[in-house]
Tab-separated table of C-alpha atoms in Angstrom:
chain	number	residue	atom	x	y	z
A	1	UNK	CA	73.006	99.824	118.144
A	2	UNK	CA	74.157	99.387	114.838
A	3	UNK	CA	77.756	97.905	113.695
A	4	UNK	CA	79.524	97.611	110.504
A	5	UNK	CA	82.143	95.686	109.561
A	6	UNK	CA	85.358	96.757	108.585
A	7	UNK	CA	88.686	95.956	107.591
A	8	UNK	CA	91.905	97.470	108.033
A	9	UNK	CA	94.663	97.832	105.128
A	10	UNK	CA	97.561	100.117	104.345
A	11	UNK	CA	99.514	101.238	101.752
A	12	UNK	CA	102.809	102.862	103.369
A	13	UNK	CA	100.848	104.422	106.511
A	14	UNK	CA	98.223	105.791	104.541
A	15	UNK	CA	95.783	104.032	106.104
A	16	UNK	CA	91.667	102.867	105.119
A	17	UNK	CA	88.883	101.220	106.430
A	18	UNK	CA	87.261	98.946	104.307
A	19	UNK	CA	83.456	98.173	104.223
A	20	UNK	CA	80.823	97.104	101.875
A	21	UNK	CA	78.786	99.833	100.928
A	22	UNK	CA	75.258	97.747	101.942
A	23	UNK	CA	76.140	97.518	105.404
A	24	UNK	CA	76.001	100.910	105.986
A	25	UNK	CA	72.095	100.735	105.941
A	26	UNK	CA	70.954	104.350	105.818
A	27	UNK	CA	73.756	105.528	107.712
A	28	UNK	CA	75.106	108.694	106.138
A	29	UNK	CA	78.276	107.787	104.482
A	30	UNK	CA	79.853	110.753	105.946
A	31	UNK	CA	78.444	110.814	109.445
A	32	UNK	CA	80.163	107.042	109.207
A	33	UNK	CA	83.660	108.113	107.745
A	34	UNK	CA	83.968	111.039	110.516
A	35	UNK	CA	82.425	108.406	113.089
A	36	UNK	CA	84.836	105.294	112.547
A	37	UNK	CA	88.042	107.266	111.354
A	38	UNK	CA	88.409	109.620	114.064
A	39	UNK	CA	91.580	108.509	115.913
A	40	UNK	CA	90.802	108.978	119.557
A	41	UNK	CA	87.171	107.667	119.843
A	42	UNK	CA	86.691	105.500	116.442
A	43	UNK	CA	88.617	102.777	114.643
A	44	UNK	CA	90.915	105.508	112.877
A	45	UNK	CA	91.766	106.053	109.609
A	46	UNK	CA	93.120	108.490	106.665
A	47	UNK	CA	89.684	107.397	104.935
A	48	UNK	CA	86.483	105.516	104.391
A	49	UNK	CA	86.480	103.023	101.253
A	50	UNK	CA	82.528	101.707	100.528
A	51	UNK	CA	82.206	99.257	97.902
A	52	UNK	CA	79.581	97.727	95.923
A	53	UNK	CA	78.647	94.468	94.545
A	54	UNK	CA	80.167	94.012	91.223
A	55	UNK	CA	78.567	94.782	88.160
A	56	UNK	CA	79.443	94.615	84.682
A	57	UNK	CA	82.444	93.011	85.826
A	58	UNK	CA	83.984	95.968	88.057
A	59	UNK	CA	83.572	96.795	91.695
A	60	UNK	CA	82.163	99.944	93.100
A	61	UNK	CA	84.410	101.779	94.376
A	62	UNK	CA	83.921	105.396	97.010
A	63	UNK	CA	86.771	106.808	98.915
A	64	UNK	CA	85.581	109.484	101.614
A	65	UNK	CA	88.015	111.428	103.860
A	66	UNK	CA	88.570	111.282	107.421
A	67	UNK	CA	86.402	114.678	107.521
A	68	UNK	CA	83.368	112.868	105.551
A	69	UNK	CA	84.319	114.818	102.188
A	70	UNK	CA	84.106	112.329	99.268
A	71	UNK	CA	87.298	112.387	97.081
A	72	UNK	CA	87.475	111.285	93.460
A	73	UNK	CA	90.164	108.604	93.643
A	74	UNK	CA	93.061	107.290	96.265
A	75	UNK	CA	95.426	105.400	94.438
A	76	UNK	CA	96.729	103.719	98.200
A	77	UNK	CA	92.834	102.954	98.926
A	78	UNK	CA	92.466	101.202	95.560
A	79	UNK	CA	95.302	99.063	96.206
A	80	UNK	CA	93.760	98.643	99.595
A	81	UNK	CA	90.382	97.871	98.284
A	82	UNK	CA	92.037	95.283	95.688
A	83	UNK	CA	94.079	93.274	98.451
A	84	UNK	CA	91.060	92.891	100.238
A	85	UNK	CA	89.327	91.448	97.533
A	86	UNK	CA	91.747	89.499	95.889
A	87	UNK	CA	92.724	88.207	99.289
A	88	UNK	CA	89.196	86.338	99.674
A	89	UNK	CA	89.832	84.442	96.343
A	90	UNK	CA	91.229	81.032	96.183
A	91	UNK	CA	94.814	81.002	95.130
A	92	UNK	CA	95.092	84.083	93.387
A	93	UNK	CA	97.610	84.196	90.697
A	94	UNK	CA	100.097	87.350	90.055
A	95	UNK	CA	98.917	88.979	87.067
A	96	UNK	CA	94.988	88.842	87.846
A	97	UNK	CA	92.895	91.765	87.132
A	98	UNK	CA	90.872	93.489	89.304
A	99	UNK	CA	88.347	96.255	88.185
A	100	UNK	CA	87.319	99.262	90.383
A	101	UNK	CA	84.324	101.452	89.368
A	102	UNK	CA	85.406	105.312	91.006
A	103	UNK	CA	84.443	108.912	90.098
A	104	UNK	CA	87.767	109.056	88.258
A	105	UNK	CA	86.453	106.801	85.996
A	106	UNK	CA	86.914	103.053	85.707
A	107	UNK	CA	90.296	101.753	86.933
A	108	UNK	CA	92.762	98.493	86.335
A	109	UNK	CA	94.632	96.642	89.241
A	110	UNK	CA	96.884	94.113	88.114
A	111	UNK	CA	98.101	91.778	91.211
A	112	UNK	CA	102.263	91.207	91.169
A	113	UNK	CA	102.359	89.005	93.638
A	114	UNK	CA	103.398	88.910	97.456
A	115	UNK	CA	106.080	90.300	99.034
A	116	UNK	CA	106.186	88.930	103.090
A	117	UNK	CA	102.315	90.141	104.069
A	118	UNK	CA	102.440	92.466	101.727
A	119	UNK	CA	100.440	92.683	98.652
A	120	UNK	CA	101.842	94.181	95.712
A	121	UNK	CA	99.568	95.996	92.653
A	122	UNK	CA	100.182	97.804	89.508
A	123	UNK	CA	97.347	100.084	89.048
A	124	UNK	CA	96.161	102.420	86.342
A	125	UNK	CA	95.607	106.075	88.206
A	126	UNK	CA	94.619	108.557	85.318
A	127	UNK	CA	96.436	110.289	82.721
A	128	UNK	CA	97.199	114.166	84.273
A	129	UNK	CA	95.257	117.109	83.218
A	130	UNK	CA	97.568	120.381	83.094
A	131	UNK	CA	94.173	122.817	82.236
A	132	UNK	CA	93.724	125.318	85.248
A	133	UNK	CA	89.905	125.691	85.022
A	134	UNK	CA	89.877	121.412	84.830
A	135	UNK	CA	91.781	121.098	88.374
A	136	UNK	CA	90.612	123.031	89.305
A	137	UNK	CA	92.907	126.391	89.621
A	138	UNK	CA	91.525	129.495	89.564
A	139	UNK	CA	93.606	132.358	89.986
A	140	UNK	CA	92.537	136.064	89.557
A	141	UNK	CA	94.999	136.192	85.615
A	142	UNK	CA	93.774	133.199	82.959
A	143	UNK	CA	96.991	130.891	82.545
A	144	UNK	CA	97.872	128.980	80.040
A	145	UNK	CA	98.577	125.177	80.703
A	146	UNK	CA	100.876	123.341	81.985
A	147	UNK	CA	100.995	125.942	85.084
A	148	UNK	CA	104.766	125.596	85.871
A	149	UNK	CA	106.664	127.473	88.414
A	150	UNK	CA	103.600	129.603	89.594
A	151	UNK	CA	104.316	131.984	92.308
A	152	UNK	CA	101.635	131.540	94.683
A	153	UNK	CA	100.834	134.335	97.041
A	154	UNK	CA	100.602	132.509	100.517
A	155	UNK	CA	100.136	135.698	102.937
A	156	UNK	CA	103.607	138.721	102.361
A	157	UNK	CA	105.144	135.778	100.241
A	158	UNK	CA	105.173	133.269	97.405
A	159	UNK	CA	105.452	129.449	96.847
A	160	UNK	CA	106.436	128.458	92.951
A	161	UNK	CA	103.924	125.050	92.237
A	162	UNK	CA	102.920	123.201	89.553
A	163	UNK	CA	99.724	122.484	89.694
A	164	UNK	CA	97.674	119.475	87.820
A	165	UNK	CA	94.701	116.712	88.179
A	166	UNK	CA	95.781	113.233	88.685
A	167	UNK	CA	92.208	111.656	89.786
A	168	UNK	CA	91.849	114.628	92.019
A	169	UNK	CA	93.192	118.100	92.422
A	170	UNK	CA	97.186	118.570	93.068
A	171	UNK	CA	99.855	120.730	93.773
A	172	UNK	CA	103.292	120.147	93.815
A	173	UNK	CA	106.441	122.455	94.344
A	174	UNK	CA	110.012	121.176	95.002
A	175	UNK	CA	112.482	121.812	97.824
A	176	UNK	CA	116.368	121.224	98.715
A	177	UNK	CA	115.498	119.688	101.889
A	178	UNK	CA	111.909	118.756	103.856
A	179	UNK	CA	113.671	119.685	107.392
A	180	UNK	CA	114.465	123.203	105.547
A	181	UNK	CA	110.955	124.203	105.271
A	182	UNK	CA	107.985	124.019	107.445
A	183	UNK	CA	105.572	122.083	105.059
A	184	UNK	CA	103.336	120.963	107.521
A	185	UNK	CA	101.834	124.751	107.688
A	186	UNK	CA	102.621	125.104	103.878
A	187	UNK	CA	100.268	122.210	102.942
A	188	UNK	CA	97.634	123.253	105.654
A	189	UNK	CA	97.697	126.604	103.897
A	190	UNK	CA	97.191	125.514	100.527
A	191	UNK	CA	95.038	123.138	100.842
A	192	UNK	CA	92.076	125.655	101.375
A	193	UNK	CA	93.550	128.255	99.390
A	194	UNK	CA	91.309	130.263	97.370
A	195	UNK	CA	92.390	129.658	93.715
A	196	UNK	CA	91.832	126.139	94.173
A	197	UNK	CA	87.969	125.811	95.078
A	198	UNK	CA	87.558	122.756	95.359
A	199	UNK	CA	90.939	122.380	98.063
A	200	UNK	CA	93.875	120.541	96.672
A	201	UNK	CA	96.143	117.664	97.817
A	202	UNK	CA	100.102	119.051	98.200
A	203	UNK	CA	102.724	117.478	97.472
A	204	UNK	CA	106.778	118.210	98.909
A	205	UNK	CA	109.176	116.974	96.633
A	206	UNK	CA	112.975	115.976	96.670
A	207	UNK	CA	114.852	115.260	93.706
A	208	UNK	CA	117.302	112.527	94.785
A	209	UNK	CA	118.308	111.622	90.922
A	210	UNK	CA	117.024	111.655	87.812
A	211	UNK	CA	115.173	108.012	88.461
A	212	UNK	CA	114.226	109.006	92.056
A	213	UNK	CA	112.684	111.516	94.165
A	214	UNK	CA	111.190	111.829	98.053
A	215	UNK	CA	108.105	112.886	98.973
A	216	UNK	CA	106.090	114.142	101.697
A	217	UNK	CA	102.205	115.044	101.739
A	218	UNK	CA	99.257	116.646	102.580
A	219	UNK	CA	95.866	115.124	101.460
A	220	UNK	CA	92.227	117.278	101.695
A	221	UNK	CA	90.399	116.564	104.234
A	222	UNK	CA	92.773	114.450	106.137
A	223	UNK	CA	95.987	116.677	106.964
A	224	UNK	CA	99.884	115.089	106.875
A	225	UNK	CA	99.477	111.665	105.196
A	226	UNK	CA	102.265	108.720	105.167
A	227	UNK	CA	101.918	108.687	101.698
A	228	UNK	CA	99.692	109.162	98.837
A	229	UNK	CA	99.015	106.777	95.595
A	230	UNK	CA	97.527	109.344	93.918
A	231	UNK	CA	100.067	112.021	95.027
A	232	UNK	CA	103.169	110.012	94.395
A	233	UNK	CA	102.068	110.140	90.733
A	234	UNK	CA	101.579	114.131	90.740
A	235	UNK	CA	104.883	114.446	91.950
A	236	UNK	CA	106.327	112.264	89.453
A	237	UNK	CA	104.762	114.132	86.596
A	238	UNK	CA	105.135	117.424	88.004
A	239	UNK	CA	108.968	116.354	88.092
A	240	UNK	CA	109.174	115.102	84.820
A	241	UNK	CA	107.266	117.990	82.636
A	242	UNK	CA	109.515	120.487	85.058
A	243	UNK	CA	112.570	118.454	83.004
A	244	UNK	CA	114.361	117.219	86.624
A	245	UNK	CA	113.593	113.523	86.106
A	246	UNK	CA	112.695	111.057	83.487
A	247	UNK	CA	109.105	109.412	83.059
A	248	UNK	CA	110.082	106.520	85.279
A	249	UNK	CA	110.521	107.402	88.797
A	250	UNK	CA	110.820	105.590	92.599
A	251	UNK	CA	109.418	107.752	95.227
A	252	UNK	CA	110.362	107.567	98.708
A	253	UNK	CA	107.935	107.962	100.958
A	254	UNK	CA	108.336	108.352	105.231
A	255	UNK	CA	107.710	104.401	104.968
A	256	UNK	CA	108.916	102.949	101.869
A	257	UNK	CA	108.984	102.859	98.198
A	258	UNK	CA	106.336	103.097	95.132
A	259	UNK	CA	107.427	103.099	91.410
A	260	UNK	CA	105.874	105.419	89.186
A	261	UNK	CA	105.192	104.797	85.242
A	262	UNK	CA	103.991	107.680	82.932
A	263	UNK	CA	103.663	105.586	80.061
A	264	UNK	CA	104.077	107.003	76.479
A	265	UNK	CA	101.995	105.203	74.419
A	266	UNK	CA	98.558	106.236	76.025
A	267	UNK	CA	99.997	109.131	78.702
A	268	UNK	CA	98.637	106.818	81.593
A	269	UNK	CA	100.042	107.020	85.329
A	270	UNK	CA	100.555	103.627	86.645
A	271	UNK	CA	101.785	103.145	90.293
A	272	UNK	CA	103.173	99.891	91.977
A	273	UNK	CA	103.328	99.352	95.456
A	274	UNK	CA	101.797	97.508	97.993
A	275	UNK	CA	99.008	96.877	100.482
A	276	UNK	CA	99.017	95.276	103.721
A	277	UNK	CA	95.559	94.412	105.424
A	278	UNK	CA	96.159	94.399	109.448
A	279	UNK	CA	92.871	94.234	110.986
A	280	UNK	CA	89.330	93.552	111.114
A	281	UNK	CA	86.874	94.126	113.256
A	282	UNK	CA	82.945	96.006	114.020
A	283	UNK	CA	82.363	99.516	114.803
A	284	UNK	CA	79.478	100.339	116.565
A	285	UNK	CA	77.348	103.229	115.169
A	286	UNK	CA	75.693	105.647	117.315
A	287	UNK	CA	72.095	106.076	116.043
């Protein structure tokens, strides 16, 4: 029977198991993400992160979904992926760069530091996309971008979103209080709503000050998430180019904190928060 090796990280409760992509040995990666994530009768996990052997100086990097879909980017996986490997180095130092090769496109971790067993990253997410048809977000009328505001029709009513690609599809729309609406069906509904083809990541979103917001999520192909890297940065910009905030933001999530930087010089979305690796261990594949 085959077994792969894993280890377990987090970043806030949004959990990964981490593998090197040559150990899965013919396996189908998604047969193995559905296998070893499932949370009654595998390791469980919000995802699957395979990576590669480093070339030109970057690691491969693959995130795929509790479900087995294959997402572009997880900014809580890369800083997953990154503690991992910067943990097997010999005295790392804070500010070392770490290079992660994913279908958003090449990405920068830059290591703070510790923080108790926590290990804390800056890292480069994307800068957003506001063009529907680039999301994507395809409703029936042609919109112009940013898509502000948009009354969604969810069943005999509407949901007002922004909507915008931050290393994957998101939408975002803001509420007075999370206990005041039931987001869990909100997010389950949107996520497979038709305009967005491809399924979207949601994003819930409290504005606590003009430096600060809360946040609660729903990720593709996983369901209610502890937090999200890559959503934590869609809120932030969706709160910023709404006007409620500034272009620095803190974002509460159900477990903790993550800062968010849209930086003006280049437009890029950095995010810094940490990592904590809490297991390892072998999985036994069922042939």
């Amino acid at each position: 029977m085959p077994k792969l090796s894993f280890v377990k990280a987090h970043g806030l409760g949004n959990d990964f198991l981490l593998v090197e992509d040559k150990d899965l040995d013919g396996i189908s990666p998604a047969e193995a993400a559905r296998s070893i994530c499932d949370r009654h009768t595998g390791v469980g996990a919000d995802g699957l992160v395979l990576l590669g052997p480093e070339k030109a100086g970057a690691i491969p990097f693959r995130i795929l979904n509790a479900d087995g879909t294959e997402s572009e980017l997880s900014g809580n996986a890369m800083r997953c992926a990154a503690a991992w490997l910067i943990s097997r180095r010999e005295s790392p130092k804070p500010d070392s760069e770490l290079l992660l090769d994913t279908r958003a496109g090449r990405k920068r971790n830059v290591f703070r530091g510790r923080k108790g067993d926590a290990w804390m990253f800056t890292s480069e997410i994307a800068q957003p996309v506001f063009t529907p048809e680039k999301i994507p977000f395809v409703p029936p009328n042609p919109l112009p971008e940013p898509v502000l505001d948009y009354a969604l029709p969810l069943g005999d009513d509407t949901l007002p979103i922004t909507t915008l690609w931050m290393g994957n599809p998101q939408c975002v729309t803001f509420v007075d209080h999370f206990d005041a609406v039931n987001w869990l069906a909100l997010g389950e509904a949107i996520e497979v709503h038709p305009y967005f083809p491809e399924r979207v990541n949601v994003g819930f979103v409290r504005i606590l000050a003009r430096n600060r917001i809360a946040a609660r999520f729903w990720e593709r192909g996983v369901g209610h998430t502890l937090a999200s890297g890559t959503g934590c940065c869609a809120c932030a910009v969706a709160a910023a180019v709404n006007g409620k905030t500034g272009r620095r933001v803190a974002v509460e999530t159900e477990l903790g904190e993550m800062a968010v930087n849209w930086r003006k010089a280049d437009g890029v979305v950095e995010l810094t928060g940490p990592a904590k690796i809490v297991a390892q261990g072998a999985f036994f594949l069922v042939e």
